[in-house]
Short mmCIF file of C-alpha atoms (C1' of nucleotides) and ligand atoms in Angstrom, two decimals:
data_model
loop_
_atom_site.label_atom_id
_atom_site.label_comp_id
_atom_site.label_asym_id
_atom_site.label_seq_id
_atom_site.Cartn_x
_atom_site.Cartn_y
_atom_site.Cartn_z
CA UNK A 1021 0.00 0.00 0.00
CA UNK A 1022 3.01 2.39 0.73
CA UNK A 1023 4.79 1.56 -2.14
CA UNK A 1024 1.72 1.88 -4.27
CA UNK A 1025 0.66 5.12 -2.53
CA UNK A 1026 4.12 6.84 -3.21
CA UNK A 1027 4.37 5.66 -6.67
CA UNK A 1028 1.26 7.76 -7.40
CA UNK A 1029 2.78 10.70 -6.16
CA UNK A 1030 4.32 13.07 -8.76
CA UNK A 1031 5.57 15.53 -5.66
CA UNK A 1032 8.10 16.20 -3.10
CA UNK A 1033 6.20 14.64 -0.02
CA UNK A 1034 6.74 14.31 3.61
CA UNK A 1035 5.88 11.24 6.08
CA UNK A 1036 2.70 12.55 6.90
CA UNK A 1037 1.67 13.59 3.03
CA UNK A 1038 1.75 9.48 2.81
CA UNK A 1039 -0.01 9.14 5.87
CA UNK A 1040 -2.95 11.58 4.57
CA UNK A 1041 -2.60 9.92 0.77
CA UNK A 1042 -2.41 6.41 2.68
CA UNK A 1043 -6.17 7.20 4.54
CA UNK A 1044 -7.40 8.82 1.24
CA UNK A 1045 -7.36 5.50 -0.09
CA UNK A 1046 -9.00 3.71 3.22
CA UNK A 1047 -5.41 2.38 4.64
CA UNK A 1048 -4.48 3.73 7.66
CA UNK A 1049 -1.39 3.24 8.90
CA UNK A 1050 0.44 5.02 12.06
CA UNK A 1051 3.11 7.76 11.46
CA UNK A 1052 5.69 5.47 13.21
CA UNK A 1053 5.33 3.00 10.97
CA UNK A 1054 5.73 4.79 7.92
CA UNK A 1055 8.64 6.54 9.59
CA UNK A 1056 9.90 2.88 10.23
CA UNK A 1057 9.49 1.96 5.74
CA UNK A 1058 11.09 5.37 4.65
CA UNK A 1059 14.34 4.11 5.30
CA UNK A 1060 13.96 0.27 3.37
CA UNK A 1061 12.53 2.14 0.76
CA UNK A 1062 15.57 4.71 0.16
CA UNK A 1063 18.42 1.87 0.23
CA UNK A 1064 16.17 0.17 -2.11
CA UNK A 1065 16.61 3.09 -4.58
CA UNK A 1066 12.92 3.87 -4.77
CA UNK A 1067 12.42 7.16 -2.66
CA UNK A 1068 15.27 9.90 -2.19
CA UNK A 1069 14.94 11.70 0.66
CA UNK A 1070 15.24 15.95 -0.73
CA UNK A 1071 15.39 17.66 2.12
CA UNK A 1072 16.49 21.23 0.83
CA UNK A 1073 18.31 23.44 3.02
CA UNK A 1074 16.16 26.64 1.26
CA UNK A 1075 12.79 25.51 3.54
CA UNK A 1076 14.81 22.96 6.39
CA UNK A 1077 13.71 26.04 8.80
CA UNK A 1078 11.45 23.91 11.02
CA UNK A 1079 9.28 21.32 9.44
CA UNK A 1080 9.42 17.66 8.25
CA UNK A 1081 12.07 16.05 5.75
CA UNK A 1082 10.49 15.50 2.05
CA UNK A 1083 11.53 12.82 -0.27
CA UNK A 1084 10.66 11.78 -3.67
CA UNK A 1085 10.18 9.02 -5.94
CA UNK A 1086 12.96 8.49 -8.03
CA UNK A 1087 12.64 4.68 -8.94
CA UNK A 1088 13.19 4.59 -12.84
CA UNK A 1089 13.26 8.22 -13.56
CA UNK A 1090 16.57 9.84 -14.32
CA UNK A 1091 18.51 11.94 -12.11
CA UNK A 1092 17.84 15.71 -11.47
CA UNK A 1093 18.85 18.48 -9.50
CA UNK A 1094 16.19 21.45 -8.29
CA UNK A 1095 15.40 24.91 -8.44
CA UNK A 1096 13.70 26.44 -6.05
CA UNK A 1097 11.94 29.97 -5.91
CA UNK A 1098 12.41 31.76 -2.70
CA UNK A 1099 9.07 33.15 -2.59
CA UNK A 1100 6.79 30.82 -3.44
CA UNK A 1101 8.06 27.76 -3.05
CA UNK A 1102 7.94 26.17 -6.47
CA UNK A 1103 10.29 23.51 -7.38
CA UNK A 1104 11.18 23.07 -10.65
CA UNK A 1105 13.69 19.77 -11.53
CA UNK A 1106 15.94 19.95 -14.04
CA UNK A 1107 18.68 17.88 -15.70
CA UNK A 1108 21.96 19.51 -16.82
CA UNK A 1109 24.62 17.12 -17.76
CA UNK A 1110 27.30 19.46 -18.42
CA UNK A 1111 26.54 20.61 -14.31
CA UNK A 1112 27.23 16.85 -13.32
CA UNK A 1113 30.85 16.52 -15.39
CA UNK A 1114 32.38 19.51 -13.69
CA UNK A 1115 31.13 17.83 -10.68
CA UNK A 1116 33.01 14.95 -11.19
CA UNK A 1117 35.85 17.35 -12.66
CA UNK A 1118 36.34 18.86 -8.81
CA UNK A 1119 36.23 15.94 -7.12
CA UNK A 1120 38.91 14.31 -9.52
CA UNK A 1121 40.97 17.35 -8.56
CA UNK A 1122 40.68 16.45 -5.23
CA UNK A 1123 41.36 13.05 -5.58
CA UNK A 1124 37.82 11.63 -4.48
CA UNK A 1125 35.36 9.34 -6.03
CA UNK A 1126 31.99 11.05 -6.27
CA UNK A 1127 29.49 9.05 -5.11
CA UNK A 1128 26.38 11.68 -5.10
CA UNK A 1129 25.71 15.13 -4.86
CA UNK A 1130 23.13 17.35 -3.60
CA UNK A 1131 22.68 21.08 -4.90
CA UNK A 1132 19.89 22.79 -4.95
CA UNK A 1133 19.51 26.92 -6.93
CA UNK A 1134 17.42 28.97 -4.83
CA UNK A 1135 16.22 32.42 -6.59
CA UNK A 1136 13.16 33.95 -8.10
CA UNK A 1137 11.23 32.38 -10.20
CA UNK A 1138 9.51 34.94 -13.31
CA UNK A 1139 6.27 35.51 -11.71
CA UNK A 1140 7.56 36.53 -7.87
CA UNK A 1141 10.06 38.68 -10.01
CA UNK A 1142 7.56 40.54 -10.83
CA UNK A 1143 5.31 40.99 -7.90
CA UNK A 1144 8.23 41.47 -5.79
CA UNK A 1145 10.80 43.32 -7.51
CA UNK B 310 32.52 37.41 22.56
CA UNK B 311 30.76 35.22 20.55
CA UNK B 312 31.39 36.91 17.35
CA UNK B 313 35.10 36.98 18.47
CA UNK B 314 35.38 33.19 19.33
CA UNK B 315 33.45 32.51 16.41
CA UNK B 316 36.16 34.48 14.22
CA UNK B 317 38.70 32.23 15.77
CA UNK B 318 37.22 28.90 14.53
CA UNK B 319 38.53 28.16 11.44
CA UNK B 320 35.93 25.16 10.62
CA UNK B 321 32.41 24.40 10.89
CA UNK B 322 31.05 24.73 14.12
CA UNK B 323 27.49 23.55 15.85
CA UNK B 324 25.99 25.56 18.65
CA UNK B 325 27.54 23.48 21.03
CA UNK B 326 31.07 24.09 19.65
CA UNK B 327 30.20 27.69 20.26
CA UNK B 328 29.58 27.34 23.75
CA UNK B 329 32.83 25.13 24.89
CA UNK B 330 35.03 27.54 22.74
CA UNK B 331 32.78 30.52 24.70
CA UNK B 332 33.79 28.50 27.96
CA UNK B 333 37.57 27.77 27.38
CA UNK B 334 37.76 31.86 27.01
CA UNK B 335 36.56 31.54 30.63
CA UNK B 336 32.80 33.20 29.31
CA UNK B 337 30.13 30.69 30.05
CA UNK B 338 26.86 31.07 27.35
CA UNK B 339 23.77 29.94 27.71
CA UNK B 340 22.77 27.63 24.55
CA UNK B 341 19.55 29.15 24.34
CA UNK B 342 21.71 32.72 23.91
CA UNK B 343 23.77 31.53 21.58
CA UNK B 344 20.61 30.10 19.23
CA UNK B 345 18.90 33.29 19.77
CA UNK B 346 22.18 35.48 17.93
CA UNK B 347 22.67 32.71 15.15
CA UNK B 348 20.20 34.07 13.24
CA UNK B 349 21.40 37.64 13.88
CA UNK B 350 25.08 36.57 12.61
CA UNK B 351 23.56 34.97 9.74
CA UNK B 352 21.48 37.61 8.19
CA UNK B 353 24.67 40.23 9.26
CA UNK B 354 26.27 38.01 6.52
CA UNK B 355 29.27 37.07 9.04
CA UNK B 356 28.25 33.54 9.07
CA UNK B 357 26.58 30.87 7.15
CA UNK B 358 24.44 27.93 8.16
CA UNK B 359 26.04 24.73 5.74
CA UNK B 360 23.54 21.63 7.41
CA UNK B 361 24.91 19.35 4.97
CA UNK B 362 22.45 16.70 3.60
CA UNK B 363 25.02 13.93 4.04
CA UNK B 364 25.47 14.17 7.77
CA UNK B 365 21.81 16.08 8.73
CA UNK B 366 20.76 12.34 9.76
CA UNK B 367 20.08 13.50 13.32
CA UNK B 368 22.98 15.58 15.34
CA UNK B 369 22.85 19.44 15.18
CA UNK B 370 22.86 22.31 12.15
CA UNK B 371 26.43 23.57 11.60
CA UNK B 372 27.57 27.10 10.76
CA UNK B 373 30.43 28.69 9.49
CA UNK B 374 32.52 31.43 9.69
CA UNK B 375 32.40 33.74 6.11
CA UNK B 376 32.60 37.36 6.78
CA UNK B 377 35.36 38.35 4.32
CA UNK B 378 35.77 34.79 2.72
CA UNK B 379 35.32 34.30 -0.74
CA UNK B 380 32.41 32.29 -1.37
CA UNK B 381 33.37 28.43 -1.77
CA UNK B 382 31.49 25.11 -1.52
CA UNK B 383 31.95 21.56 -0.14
CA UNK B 384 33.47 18.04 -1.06
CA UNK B 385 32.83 15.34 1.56
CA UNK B 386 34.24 12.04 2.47
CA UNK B 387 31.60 9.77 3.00
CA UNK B 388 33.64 7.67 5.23
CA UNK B 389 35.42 9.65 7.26
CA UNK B 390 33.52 13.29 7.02
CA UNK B 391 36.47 15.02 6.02
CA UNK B 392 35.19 18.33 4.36
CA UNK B 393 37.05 20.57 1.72
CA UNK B 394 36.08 23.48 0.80
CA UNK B 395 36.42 24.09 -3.04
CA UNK B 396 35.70 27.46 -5.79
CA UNK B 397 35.41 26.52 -9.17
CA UNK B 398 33.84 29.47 -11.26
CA UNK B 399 32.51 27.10 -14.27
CA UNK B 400 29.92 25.78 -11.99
CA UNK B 401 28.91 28.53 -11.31
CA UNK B 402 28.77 29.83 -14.39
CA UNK B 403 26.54 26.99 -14.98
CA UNK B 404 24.10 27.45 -11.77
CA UNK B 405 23.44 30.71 -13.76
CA UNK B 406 22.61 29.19 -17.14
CA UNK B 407 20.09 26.86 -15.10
CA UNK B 408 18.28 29.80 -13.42
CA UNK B 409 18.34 31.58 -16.71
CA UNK B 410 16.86 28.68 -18.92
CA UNK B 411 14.09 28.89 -16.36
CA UNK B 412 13.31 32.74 -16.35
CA UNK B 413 14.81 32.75 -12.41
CA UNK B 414 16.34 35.01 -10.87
CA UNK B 415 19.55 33.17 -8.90
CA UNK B 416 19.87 34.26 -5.56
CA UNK B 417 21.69 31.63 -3.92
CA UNK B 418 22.79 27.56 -3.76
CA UNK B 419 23.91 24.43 -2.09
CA UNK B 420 25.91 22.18 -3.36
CA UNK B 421 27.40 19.17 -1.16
CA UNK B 422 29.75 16.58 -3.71
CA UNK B 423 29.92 13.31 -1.43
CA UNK B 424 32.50 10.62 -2.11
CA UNK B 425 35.74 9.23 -0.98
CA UNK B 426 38.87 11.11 -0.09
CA UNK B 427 42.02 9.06 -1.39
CA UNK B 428 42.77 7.70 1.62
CA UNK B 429 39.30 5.83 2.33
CA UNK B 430 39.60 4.52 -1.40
CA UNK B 431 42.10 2.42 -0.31
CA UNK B 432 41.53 1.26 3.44
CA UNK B 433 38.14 0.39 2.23
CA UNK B 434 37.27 -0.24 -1.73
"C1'" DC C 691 -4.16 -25.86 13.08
"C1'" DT C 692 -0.01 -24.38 15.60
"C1'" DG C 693 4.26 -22.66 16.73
"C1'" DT C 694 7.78 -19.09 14.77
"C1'" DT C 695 8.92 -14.75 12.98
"C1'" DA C 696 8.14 -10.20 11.05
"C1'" DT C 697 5.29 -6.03 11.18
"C1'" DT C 698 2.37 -2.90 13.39
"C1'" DG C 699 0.35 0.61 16.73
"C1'" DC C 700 0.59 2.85 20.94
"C1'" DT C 701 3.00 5.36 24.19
"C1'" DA C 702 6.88 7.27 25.91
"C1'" DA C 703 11.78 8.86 25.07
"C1'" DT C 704 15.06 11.86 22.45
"C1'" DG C 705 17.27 15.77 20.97
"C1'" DA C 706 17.44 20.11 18.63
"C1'" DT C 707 15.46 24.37 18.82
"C1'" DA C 708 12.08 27.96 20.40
"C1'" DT C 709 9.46 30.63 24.00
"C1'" DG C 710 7.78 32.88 28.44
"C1'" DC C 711 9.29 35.35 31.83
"C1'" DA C 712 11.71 37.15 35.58
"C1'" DA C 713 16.45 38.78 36.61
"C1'" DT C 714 20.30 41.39 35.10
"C1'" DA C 715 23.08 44.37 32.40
"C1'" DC C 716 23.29 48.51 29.54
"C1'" DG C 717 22.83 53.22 28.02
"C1'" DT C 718 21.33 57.58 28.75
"C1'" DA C 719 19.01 61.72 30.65
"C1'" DG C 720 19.19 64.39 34.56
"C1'" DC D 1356 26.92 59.20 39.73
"C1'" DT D 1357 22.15 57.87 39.81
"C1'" DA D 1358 17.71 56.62 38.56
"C1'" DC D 1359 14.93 54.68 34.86
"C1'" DG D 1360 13.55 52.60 30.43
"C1'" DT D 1361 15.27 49.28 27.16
"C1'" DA D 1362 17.84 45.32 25.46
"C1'" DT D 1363 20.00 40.91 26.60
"C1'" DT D 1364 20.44 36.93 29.36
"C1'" DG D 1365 19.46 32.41 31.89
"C1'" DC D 1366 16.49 29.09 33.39
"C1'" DA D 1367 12.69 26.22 32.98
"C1'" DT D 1368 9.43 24.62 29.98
"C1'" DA D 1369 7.23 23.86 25.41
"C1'" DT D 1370 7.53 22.14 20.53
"C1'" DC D 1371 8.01 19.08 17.02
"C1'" DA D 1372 10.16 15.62 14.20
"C1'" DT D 1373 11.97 11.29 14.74
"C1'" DT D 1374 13.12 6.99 17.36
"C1'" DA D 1375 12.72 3.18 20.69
"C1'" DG D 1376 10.24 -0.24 23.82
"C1'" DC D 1377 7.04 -3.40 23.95
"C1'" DA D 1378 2.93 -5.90 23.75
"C1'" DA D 1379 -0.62 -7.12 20.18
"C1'" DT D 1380 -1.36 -8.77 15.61
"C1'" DA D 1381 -0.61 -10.43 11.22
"C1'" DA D 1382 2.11 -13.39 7.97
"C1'" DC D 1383 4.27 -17.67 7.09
"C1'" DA D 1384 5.68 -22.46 7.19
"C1'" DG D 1385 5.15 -27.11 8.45
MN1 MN E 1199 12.55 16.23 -7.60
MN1 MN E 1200 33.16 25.72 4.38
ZN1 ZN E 1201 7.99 32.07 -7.09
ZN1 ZN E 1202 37.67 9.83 3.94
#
DNA sequence: CTGTTATTGCTAATGATATGCAATACGTAG
DNA sequence: CTACGTATTGCATATCATTAGCAATAACAG
């Protein structure tokens, strides 16, 4: 039921967005529980948990469903909150560039571009 | 004091840092003081919070020291947490090209490249 | 059907951070 | 310096996300 519930997701969620979607579909399951599956499900590569520095101020960790879709990065606007994912594969080879300068193997990366997007540009220039 | 002990750390530092660097200068803080003028530090642009992704599992947010500093981010070692702190313009260059592609405004990103540092490629490959 | 093991829910613990408030330090006008 | 209004502290307590303990329940295998 989890793993169905999250795979219908197309958004960034938190534990208790699956706890809400969970109920919506007549399953409910405690908090601690899910808390308990988020973890089985990221080492099995089907969730990543996003938790973005931009809105970590208070609040629960989100995560996403990543299990056959390629890899992407975010960009977040400041004011409102939208996240838009994008994939920029020159980005990822100077990322692998620095940390061959540094002698390291990359394993992962997080980065997240926090800014404006067009429409708070305009309503709060 | 605190901005002076905090000018004297040269790496990343958690509240609690604060306070037993506060203490061996003989000046003893109260944590909740020292949370309360974080945030004051922060948006004076003298330091920077950098809760990285890859060790946020649990354990305090860590600041650091940038007033002056040229703006740089951070390499990790997923083994033994070892963190460098690296500029390479061409990123970003590209961060830019992102934001622009997408109409946004960049204000501001994280970036956190986690691997392994040469010496945990060997002792454990 | 029955004993064995894995999964759940409930409740209470944790640990970082925030808040209420009274006590203290600070800065300034007299 | 001296008294008073304001800003800053410390302490105790609240919050809130996440975890742990444990008994109840479901899943599984023979
Ligand atoms: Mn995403
Ligand atoms: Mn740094
Ligand atoms: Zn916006
Ligand atoms: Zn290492």
């Amino acid at each position: 039921m989890l793993l169905d519930v999250i795979c219908n997701l197309d958004f960034h969620f938190t534990p208790e967005d699956l706890q809400t979607a969970l109920a919506d579909q007549g399953c409910n399951m405690a908090l601690t529980t899910i808390y308990r599956n988020l973890p089985s499900l990221e080492n099995a590569g089907i969730i990543r948990r996003t938790t973005f520095m931009e809105e970590q101020e208070r609040g629960a960790s989100t995560y996403e469903h990543i299990w056959g879709k390629p890899h992407h990065d975010h960009l977040l606007c400041q004011n409102c909150g939208q996240k838009i994912e994008f994939q920029y594969d020159a980005l990822e080879v100077l990322q692998e560039e620095v940390a061959r300068q540094h002698g390291f193997t990359l394993l992962r990366h997080h980065m997240e571009l926090v800014g404006l997007c067009p429409q708070c540009q305009e309503s709060a220039p």
